[in-house]
Coordinates of C-alpha atoms in Angstrom, one line a residue:
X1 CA 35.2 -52.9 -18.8
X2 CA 32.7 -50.3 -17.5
X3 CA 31.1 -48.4 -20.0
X4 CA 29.7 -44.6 -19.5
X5 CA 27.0 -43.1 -21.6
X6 CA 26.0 -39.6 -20.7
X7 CA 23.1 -38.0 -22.6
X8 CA 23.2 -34.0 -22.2
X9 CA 20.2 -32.5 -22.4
X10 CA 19.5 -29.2 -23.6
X11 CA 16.3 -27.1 -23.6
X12 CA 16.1 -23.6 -24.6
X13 CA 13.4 -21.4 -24.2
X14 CA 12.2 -17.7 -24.7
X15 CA 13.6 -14.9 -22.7
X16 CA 10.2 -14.8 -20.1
X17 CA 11.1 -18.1 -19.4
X18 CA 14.3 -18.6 -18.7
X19 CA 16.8 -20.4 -20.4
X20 CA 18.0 -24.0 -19.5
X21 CA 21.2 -25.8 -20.8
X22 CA 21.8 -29.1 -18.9
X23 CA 20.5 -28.0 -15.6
X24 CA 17.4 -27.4 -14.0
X25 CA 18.8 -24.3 -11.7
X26 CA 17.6 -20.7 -12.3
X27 CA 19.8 -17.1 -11.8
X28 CA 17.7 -15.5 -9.1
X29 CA 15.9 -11.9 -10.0
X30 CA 16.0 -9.5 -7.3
X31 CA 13.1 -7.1 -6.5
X32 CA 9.7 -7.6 -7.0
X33 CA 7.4 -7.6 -10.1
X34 CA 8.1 -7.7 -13.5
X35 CA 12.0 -8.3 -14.8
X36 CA 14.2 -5.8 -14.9
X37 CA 14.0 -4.2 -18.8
X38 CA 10.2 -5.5 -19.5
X39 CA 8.3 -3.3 -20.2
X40 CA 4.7 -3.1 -17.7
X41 CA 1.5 -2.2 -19.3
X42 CA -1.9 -2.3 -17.3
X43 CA -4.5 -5.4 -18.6
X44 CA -7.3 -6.9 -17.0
X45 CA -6.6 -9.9 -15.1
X46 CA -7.8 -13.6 -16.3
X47 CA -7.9 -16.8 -15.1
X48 CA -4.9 -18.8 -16.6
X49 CA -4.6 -21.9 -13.9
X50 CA -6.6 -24.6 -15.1
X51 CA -4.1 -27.6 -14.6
X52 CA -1.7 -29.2 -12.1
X53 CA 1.0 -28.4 -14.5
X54 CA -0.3 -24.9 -15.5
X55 CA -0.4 -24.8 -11.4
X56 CA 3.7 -26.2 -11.4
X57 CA 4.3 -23.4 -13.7
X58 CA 2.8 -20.6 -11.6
X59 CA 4.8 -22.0 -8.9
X60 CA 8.1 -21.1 -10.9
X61 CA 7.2 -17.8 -12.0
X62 CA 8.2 -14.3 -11.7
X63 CA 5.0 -13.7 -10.3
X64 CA 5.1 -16.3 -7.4
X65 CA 8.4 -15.3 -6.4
X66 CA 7.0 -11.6 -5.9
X67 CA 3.9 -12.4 -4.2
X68 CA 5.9 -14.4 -1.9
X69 CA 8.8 -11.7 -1.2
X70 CA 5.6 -9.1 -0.8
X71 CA 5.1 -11.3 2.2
X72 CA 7.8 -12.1 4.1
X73 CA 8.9 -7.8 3.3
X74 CA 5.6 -7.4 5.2
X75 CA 6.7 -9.4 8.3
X76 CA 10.4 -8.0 8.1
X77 CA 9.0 -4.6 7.9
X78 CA 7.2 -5.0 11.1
X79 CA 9.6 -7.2 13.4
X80 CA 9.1 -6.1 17.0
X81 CA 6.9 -3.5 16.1
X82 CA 4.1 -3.3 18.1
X83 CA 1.5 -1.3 16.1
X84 CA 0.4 1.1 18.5
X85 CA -0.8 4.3 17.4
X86 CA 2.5 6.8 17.0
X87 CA 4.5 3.7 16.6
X88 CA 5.4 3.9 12.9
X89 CA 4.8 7.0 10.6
X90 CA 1.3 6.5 8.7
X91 CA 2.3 7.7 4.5
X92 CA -0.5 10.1 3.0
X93 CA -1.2 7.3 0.5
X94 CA -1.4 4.8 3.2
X95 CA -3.9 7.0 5.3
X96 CA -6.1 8.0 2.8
X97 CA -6.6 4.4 1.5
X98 CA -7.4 3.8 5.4
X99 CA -10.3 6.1 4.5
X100 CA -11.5 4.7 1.8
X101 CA -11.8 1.2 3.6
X102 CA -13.7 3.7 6.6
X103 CA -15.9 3.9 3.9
X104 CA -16.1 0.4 2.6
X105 CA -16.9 -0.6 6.2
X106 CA -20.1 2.2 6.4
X107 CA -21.5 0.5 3.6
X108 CA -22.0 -2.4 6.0
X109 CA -24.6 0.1 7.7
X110 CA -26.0 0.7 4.7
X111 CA -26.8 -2.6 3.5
X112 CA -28.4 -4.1 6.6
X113 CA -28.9 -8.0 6.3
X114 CA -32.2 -9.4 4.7
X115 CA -34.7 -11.3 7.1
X116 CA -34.0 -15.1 6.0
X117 CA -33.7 -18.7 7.4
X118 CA -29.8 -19.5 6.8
X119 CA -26.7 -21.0 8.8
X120 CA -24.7 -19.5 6.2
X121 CA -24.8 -16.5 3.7
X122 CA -26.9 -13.3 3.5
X123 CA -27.9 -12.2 -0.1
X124 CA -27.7 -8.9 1.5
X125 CA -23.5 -9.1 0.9
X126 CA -24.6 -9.5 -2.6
X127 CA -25.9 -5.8 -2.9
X128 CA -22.7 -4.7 -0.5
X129 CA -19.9 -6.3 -3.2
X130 CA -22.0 -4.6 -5.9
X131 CA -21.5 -1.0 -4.5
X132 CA -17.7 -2.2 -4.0
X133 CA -17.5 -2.5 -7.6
X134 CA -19.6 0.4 -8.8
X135 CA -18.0 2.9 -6.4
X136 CA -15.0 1.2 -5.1
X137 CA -12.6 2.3 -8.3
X138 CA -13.2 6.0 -7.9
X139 CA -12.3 5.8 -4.5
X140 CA -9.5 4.2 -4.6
X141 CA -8.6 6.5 -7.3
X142 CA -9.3 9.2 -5.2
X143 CA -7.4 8.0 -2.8
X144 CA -4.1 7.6 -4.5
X145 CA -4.4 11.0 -6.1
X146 CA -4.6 12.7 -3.1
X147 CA -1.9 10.5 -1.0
X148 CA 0.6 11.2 -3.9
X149 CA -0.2 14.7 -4.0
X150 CA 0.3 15.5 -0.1
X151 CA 3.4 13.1 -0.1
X152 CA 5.0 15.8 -3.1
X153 CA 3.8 19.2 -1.1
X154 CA 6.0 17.4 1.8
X155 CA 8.8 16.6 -0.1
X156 CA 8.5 19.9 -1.7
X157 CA 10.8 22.9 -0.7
X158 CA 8.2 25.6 -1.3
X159 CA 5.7 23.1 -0.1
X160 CA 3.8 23.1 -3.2
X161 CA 3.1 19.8 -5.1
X162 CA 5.4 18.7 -7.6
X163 CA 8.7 20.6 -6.0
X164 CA 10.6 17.4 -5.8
X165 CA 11.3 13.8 -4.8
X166 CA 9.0 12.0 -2.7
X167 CA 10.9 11.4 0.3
X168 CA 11.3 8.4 2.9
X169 CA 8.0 6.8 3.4
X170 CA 6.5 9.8 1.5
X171 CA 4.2 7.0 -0.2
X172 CA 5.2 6.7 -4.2
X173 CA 8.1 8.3 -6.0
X174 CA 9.2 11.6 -7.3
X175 CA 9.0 10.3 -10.8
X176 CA 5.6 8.7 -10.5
X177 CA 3.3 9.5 -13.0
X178 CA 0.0 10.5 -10.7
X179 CA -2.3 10.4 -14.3
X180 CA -2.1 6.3 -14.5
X181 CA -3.8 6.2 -11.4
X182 CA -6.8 7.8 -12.8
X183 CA -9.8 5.8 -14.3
X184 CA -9.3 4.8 -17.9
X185 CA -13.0 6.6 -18.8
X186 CA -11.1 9.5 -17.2
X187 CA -8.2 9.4 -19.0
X188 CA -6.2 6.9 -17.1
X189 CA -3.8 4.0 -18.8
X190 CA -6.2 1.0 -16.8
X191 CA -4.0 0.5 -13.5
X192 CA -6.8 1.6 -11.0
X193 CA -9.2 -1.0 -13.1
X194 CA -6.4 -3.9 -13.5
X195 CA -5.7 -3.4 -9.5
X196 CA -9.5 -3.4 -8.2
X197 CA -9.9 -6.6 -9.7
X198 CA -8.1 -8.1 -7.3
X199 CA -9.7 -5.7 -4.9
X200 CA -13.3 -6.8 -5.7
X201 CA -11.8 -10.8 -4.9
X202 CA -10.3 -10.1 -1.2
X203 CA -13.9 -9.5 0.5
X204 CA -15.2 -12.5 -0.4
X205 CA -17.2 -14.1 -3.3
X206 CA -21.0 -12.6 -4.5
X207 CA -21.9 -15.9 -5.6
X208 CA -21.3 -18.1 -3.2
X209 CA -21.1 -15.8 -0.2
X210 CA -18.0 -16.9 1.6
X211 CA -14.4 -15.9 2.3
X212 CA -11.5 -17.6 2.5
X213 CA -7.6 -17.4 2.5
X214 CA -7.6 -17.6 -1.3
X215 CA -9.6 -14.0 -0.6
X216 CA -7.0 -12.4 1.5
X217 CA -4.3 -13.5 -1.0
X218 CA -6.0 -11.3 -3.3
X219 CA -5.4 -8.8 -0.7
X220 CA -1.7 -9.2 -1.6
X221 CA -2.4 -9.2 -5.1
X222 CA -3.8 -5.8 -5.0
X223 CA -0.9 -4.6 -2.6
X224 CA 1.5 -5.8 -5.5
X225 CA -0.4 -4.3 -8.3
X226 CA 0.0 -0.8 -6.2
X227 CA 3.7 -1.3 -5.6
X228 CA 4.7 -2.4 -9.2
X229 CA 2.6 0.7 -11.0
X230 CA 4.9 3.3 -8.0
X231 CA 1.9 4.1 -5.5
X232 CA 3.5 2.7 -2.8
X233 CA 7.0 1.9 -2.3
X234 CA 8.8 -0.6 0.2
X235 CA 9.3 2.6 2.7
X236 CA 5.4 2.3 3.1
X237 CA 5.2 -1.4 4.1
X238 CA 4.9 -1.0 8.0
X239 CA 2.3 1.1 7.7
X240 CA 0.4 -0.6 5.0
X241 CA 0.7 -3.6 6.8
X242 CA -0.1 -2.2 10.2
X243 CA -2.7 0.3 9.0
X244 CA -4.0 -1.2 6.0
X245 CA -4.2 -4.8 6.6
X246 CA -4.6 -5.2 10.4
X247 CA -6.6 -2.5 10.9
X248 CA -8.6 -1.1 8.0
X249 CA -8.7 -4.7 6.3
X250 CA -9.6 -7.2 8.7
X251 CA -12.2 -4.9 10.3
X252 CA -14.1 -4.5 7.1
X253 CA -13.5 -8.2 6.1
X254 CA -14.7 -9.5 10.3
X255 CA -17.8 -7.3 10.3
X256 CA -18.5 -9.0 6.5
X257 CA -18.3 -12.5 8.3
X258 CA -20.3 -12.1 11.6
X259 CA -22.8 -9.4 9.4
X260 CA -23.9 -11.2 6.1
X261 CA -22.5 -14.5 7.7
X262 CA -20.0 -15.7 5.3
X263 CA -19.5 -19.2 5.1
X264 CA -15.5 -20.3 5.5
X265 CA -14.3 -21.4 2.1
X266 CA -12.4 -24.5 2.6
X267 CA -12.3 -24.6 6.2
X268 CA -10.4 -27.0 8.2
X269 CA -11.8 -27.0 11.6
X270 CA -10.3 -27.9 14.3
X271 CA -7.3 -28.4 12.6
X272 CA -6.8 -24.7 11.5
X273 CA -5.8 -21.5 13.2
X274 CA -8.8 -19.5 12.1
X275 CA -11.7 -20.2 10.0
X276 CA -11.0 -17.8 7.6
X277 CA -7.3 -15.7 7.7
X278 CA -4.0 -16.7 7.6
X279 CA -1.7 -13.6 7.6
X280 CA -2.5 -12.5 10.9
X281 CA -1.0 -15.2 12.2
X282 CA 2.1 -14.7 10.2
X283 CA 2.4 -11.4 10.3
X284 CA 1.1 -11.1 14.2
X285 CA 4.5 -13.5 15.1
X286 CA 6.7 -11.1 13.3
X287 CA 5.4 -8.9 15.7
X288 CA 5.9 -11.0 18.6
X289 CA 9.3 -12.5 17.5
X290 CA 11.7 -9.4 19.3
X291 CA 9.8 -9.7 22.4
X292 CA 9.4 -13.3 23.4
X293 CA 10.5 -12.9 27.2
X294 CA 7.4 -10.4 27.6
X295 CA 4.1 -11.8 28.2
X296 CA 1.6 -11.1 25.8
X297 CA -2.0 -10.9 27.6
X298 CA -3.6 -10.6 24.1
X299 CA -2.4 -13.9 22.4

Protein backbone atom coordinates (compact mmCIF):
# COMPACT_ATOMS: atom_id res chain seq x y z
CA UNK A 1 0.00 0.00 0.00
CA UNK A 2 0.85 3.63 -0.94
CA UNK A 3 0.44 5.97 1.66
CA UNK A 4 -0.55 9.85 1.09
CA UNK A 5 0.21 12.55 3.61
CA UNK A 6 -0.74 16.10 2.59
CA UNK A 7 0.11 18.96 4.90
CA UNK A 8 -2.04 22.15 4.08
CA UNK A 9 -0.62 25.11 4.89
CA UNK A 10 -2.28 28.15 5.87
CA UNK A 11 -0.90 31.71 6.40
CA UNK A 12 -3.02 34.65 7.00
CA UNK A 13 -2.00 38.04 7.06
CA UNK A 14 -3.30 41.66 7.41
CA UNK A 15 -5.52 43.30 4.87
CA UNK A 16 -2.24 45.42 3.12
CA UNK A 17 -0.84 42.29 2.52
CA UNK A 18 -2.95 40.07 1.16
CA UNK A 19 -4.34 37.04 2.48
CA UNK A 20 -3.00 33.48 1.65
CA UNK A 21 -4.77 30.11 2.39
CA UNK A 22 -2.91 27.16 0.80
CA UNK A 23 -1.78 28.96 -2.25
CA UNK A 24 0.75 31.33 -3.13
CA UNK A 25 -1.45 33.13 -6.01
CA UNK A 26 -2.77 36.72 -5.54
CA UNK A 27 -6.43 38.48 -6.91
CA UNK A 28 -4.91 41.11 -9.20
CA UNK A 29 -5.73 45.04 -8.30
CA UNK A 30 -6.54 47.10 -11.13
CA UNK A 31 -5.42 50.75 -11.56
CA UNK A 32 -2.55 52.26 -10.22
CA UNK A 33 -1.56 53.47 -6.65
CA UNK A 34 -2.89 52.74 -3.51
CA UNK A 35 -5.98 50.00 -3.08
CA UNK A 36 -9.20 50.77 -3.80
CA UNK A 37 -10.87 52.05 -0.13
CA UNK A 38 -7.34 53.04 1.53
CA UNK A 39 -7.30 55.94 2.46
CA UNK A 40 -3.94 58.26 0.81
CA UNK A 41 -2.25 60.75 3.03
CA UNK A 42 0.97 62.75 1.91
CA UNK A 43 4.43 61.62 4.11
CA UNK A 44 7.88 62.13 3.34
CA UNK A 45 9.47 59.35 1.70
CA UNK A 46 12.25 56.95 3.47
CA UNK A 47 14.43 54.44 2.70
CA UNK A 48 12.78 51.01 3.69
CA UNK A 49 14.98 48.41 1.25
CA UNK A 50 17.77 47.29 3.18
CA UNK A 51 17.62 43.46 2.44
CA UNK A 52 17.27 40.84 -0.40
CA UNK A 53 14.11 39.81 1.23
CA UNK A 54 12.88 43.41 2.14
CA UNK A 55 13.93 43.75 -1.85
CA UNK A 56 11.56 40.27 -2.60
CA UNK A 57 8.90 42.09 -0.81
CA UNK A 58 8.99 45.33 -2.79
CA UNK A 59 8.95 43.21 -5.72
CA UNK A 60 5.25 41.95 -4.61
CA UNK A 61 3.88 45.07 -3.73
CA UNK A 62 1.23 47.38 -4.61
CA UNK A 63 3.70 49.74 -5.28
CA UNK A 64 5.82 47.72 -7.89
CA UNK A 65 2.89 46.76 -9.68
CA UNK A 66 2.04 50.63 -10.23
CA UNK A 67 5.41 51.78 -11.07
CA UNK A 68 5.51 49.19 -13.51
CA UNK A 69 1.89 49.70 -15.15
CA UNK A 70 3.05 53.68 -15.12
CA UNK A 71 5.45 52.32 -17.62
CA UNK A 72 4.18 50.18 -20.05
CA UNK A 73 0.71 53.03 -19.93
CA UNK A 74 3.53 55.36 -21.04
CA UNK A 75 4.64 53.25 -24.14
CA UNK A 76 0.86 52.24 -24.96
CA UNK A 77 -0.04 55.84 -24.78
CA UNK A 78 2.42 56.65 -27.38
CA UNK A 79 2.35 53.71 -29.92
CA UNK A 80 2.99 55.02 -33.40
CA UNK A 81 3.10 58.36 -32.26
CA UNK A 82 5.67 60.26 -33.64
CA UNK A 83 6.09 63.25 -31.30
CA UNK A 84 6.17 65.98 -33.60
CA UNK A 85 5.07 69.23 -32.63
CA UNK A 86 0.94 69.34 -33.19
CA UNK A 87 1.03 65.70 -33.02
CA UNK A 88 -0.70 65.14 -29.66
CA UNK A 89 -2.62 67.90 -27.60
CA UNK A 90 0.01 69.36 -24.93
CA UNK A 91 -2.59 69.55 -21.17
CA UNK A 92 -2.05 73.04 -19.34
CA UNK A 93 -0.61 71.07 -16.48
CA UNK A 94 1.65 69.24 -18.73
CA UNK A 95 2.93 72.63 -20.46
CA UNK A 96 3.44 74.58 -17.63
CA UNK A 97 5.55 71.78 -15.87
CA UNK A 98 7.49 72.05 -19.36
CA UNK A 99 8.27 75.52 -18.07
CA UNK A 100 9.28 74.90 -15.09
CA UNK A 101 12.02 72.32 -16.38
CA UNK A 102 12.80 75.62 -19.07
CA UNK A 103 13.73 76.85 -15.96
CA UNK A 104 15.56 74.04 -14.28
CA UNK A 105 17.67 73.87 -17.50
CA UNK A 106 18.63 78.01 -17.26
CA UNK A 107 19.93 77.30 -14.00
CA UNK A 108 22.58 75.33 -15.90
CA UNK A 109 23.73 78.90 -17.24
CA UNK A 110 23.68 80.03 -14.06
CA UNK A 111 25.90 77.73 -12.38
CA UNK A 112 28.80 77.58 -14.86
CA UNK A 113 31.30 74.65 -14.00
CA UNK A 114 34.29 75.34 -11.55
CA UNK A 115 37.93 75.33 -13.11
CA UNK A 116 39.23 71.83 -11.78
CA UNK A 117 41.33 68.76 -12.89
CA UNK A 118 38.58 65.81 -13.09
CA UNK A 119 37.56 62.92 -15.61
CA UNK A 120 34.50 62.93 -13.74
CA UNK A 121 32.20 65.31 -11.60
CA UNK A 122 32.07 69.05 -11.27
CA UNK A 123 31.32 70.36 -7.63
CA UNK A 124 29.70 73.01 -9.60
CA UNK A 125 26.35 70.43 -9.94
CA UNK A 126 26.52 70.51 -6.29
CA UNK A 127 25.36 74.34 -6.10
CA UNK A 128 22.89 73.50 -9.26
CA UNK A 129 20.87 70.50 -7.11
CA UNK A 130 20.90 72.93 -4.17
CA UNK A 131 18.79 75.64 -6.04
CA UNK A 132 16.66 72.48 -7.31
CA UNK A 133 15.75 72.00 -3.83
CA UNK A 134 15.46 75.54 -2.46
CA UNK A 135 13.38 76.74 -5.46
CA UNK A 136 12.32 73.66 -7.16
CA UNK A 137 8.94 73.07 -4.80
CA UNK A 138 7.45 76.44 -5.48
CA UNK A 139 7.74 75.97 -8.93
CA UNK A 140 6.48 73.02 -9.30
CA UNK A 141 3.74 74.22 -7.11
CA UNK A 142 3.30 76.98 -9.31
CA UNK A 143 3.05 74.98 -11.91
CA UNK A 144 0.24 72.69 -11.01
CA UNK A 145 -1.78 75.59 -9.77
CA UNK A 146 -1.82 77.27 -12.80
CA UNK A 147 -2.21 74.01 -15.15
CA UNK A 148 -5.33 73.04 -13.04
CA UNK A 149 -6.69 76.30 -13.17
CA UNK A 150 -6.52 76.92 -17.12
CA UNK A 151 -7.60 73.20 -17.59
CA UNK A 152 -11.17 74.28 -15.30
CA UNK A 153 -11.62 77.85 -17.29
CA UNK A 154 -11.61 75.27 -20.44
CA UNK A 155 -13.84 72.90 -19.23
CA UNK A 156 -15.87 75.67 -17.89
CA UNK A 157 -19.13 76.89 -19.75
CA UNK A 158 -18.80 80.54 -18.83
CA UNK A 159 -15.11 80.01 -19.21
CA UNK A 160 -14.35 80.96 -15.74
CA UNK A 161 -12.46 78.59 -13.36
CA UNK A 162 -14.22 76.20 -11.40
CA UNK A 163 -17.48 75.95 -13.88
CA UNK A 164 -17.14 72.26 -14.18
CA UNK A 165 -15.33 68.95 -14.97
CA UNK A 166 -12.02 68.90 -16.21
CA UNK A 167 -12.42 67.45 -19.51
CA UNK A 168 -10.42 64.88 -21.82
CA UNK A 169 -6.84 65.52 -21.40
CA UNK A 170 -7.75 68.74 -19.45
CA UNK A 171 -4.83 67.65 -16.99
CA UNK A 172 -6.42 66.65 -13.37
CA UNK A 173 -10.09 66.27 -12.41
CA UNK A 174 -13.09 68.22 -11.78
CA UNK A 175 -13.15 67.10 -8.21
CA UNK A 176 -9.44 67.78 -7.60
CA UNK A 177 -8.74 69.67 -4.67
CA UNK A 178 -6.13 72.46 -6.26
CA UNK A 179 -5.16 73.48 -2.21
CA UNK A 180 -3.06 70.04 -1.67
CA UNK A 181 -0.88 71.04 -4.26
CA UNK A 182 0.25 74.04 -2.37
CA UNK A 183 3.33 73.99 -0.01
CA UNK A 184 2.58 72.74 3.47
CA UNK A 185 4.29 76.31 4.98
CA UNK A 186 1.52 77.67 2.74
CA UNK A 187 -1.19 75.83 3.79
CA UNK A 188 -0.84 72.78 1.70
CA UNK A 189 -1.53 68.89 3.09
CA UNK A 190 2.54 67.90 2.05
CA UNK A 191 1.96 66.42 -1.55
CA UNK A 192 4.17 69.04 -3.40
CA UNK A 193 6.99 68.20 -0.58
CA UNK A 194 6.32 64.17 -0.58
CA UNK A 195 6.53 64.36 -4.66
CA UNK A 196 9.81 66.63 -4.99
CA UNK A 197 11.53 64.15 -3.13
CA UNK A 198 11.56 61.98 -5.69
CA UNK A 199 12.12 65.04 -7.95
CA UNK A 200 15.32 66.13 -6.18
CA UNK A 201 16.61 62.10 -6.86
CA UNK A 202 16.05 61.94 -10.92
CA UNK A 203 18.90 64.61 -11.76
CA UNK A 204 21.36 62.84 -10.28
CA UNK A 205 23.07 62.54 -6.83
CA UNK A 206 24.97 65.84 -4.99
CA UNK A 207 27.26 63.60 -3.36
CA UNK A 208 28.61 61.57 -5.55
CA UNK A 209 27.97 63.55 -8.75
CA UNK A 210 26.59 60.90 -11.12
CA UNK A 211 23.35 59.70 -12.72
CA UNK A 212 22.08 56.67 -13.42
CA UNK A 213 18.93 54.59 -14.37
CA UNK A 214 18.03 54.29 -10.63
CA UNK A 215 17.76 58.39 -11.18
CA UNK A 216 15.38 58.34 -13.99
CA UNK A 217 13.21 55.69 -12.09
CA UNK A 218 12.76 58.46 -9.72
CA UNK A 219 11.49 60.24 -12.68
CA UNK A 220 8.63 57.78 -12.64
CA UNK A 221 8.24 58.00 -9.04
CA UNK A 222 7.48 61.53 -9.20
CA UNK A 223 5.12 61.01 -12.27
CA UNK A 224 3.20 58.52 -9.92
CA UNK A 225 3.12 60.68 -6.92
CA UNK A 226 1.35 63.37 -9.43
CA UNK A 227 -1.10 60.91 -10.84
CA UNK A 228 -2.20 59.26 -7.47
CA UNK A 229 -2.69 62.88 -5.54
CA UNK A 230 -5.24 63.92 -9.25
CA UNK A 231 -2.72 66.32 -11.03
CA UNK A 232 -2.51 64.49 -13.92
CA UNK A 233 -4.68 61.83 -15.16
CA UNK A 234 -4.07 58.88 -17.66
CA UNK A 235 -5.66 61.31 -20.55
CA UNK A 236 -2.35 63.34 -19.99
CA UNK A 237 0.19 60.44 -20.58
CA UNK A 238 1.18 61.10 -24.30
CA UNK A 239 1.95 64.37 -23.63
CA UNK A 240 3.71 63.88 -20.34
CA UNK A 241 5.69 61.37 -21.84
CA UNK A 242 6.39 63.15 -25.11
CA UNK A 243 6.66 66.62 -23.61
CA UNK A 244 7.79 65.97 -20.22
CA UNK A 245 10.14 63.19 -20.43
CA UNK A 246 11.63 63.28 -23.95
CA UNK A 247 11.81 66.64 -24.24
CA UNK A 248 11.82 68.80 -21.11
CA UNK A 249 13.53 65.84 -19.04
CA UNK A 250 16.28 64.47 -20.98
CA UNK A 251 17.44 67.89 -22.14
CA UNK A 252 17.90 69.14 -18.66
CA UNK A 253 19.28 65.70 -17.44
CA UNK A 254 21.99 65.53 -21.09
CA UNK A 255 23.16 69.11 -20.56
CA UNK A 256 23.76 67.99 -16.56
CA UNK A 257 26.01 65.04 -17.93
CA UNK A 258 28.14 66.71 -20.76
CA UNK A 259 28.10 70.20 -18.29
CA UNK A 260 29.09 69.20 -14.66
CA UNK A 261 30.26 65.76 -16.18
CA UNK A 262 28.35 63.26 -14.33
CA UNK A 263 29.95 60.07 -13.87
CA UNK A 264 27.53 56.92 -15.08
CA UNK A 265 26.37 55.18 -11.95
CA UNK A 266 26.69 51.56 -12.62
CA UNK A 267 27.58 51.61 -16.05
CA UNK A 268 28.01 48.66 -18.19
CA UNK A 269 29.95 49.63 -21.10
CA UNK A 270 29.99 48.15 -24.05
CA UNK A 271 27.41 45.91 -22.99
CA UNK A 272 24.67 48.67 -22.50
CA UNK A 273 22.55 50.76 -24.68
CA UNK A 274 23.43 54.01 -23.08
CA UNK A 275 25.64 55.03 -20.30
CA UNK A 276 23.04 56.50 -18.45
CA UNK A 277 19.04 56.13 -19.60
CA UNK A 278 16.94 53.34 -20.22
CA UNK A 279 13.39 54.63 -21.05
CA UNK A 280 14.27 56.16 -24.17
CA UNK A 281 14.91 53.09 -25.43
CA UNK A 282 11.70 51.65 -24.27
CA UNK A 283 9.57 54.19 -24.87
CA UNK A 284 11.43 55.39 -28.32
CA UNK A 285 10.36 51.46 -29.72
CA UNK A 286 6.82 52.14 -28.79
CA UNK A 287 7.22 54.79 -31.05
CA UNK A 288 8.69 52.93 -33.73
CA UNK A 289 6.59 49.67 -33.31
CA UNK A 290 3.46 50.90 -35.94
CA UNK A 291 5.89 51.93 -38.39
CA UNK A 292 8.52 49.26 -38.91
CA UNK A 293 8.31 49.12 -42.93
CA UNK A 294 9.44 52.94 -42.82
CA UNK A 295 13.01 53.73 -42.47
CA UNK A 296 13.98 55.62 -39.61
CA UNK A 297 17.14 57.99 -40.56
CA UNK A 298 17.32 58.99 -36.85
CA UNK A 299 17.80 55.48 -35.18
Amino acid sequence: RVRVRVRVRVRVRGPGCGARLGTSRRAPRRGLGAPQGLAMAAAAPRRAIFTEAQLRQFQRSTAHRAIVELVKEGARAIRGVSGEPGTIPVPPVVARLKEAFAVFDGWIDDIPPINQPMRFGNRAFVDWHRRLMSDGPALISHAIHVGLAEASAAASPTGSPGGGGGGSGGGGGSDVDVDRFRLADDGGSGYIEESCAYLFQCFGHPGRIDYGTGHETSFVMWWLCLREAGALTENDTAAFVLEIFGKAYLGVTRRLQMVYMLEPAGSHGVWGLDDFHCLPFLWGAAQLCEDLSEQRTGV
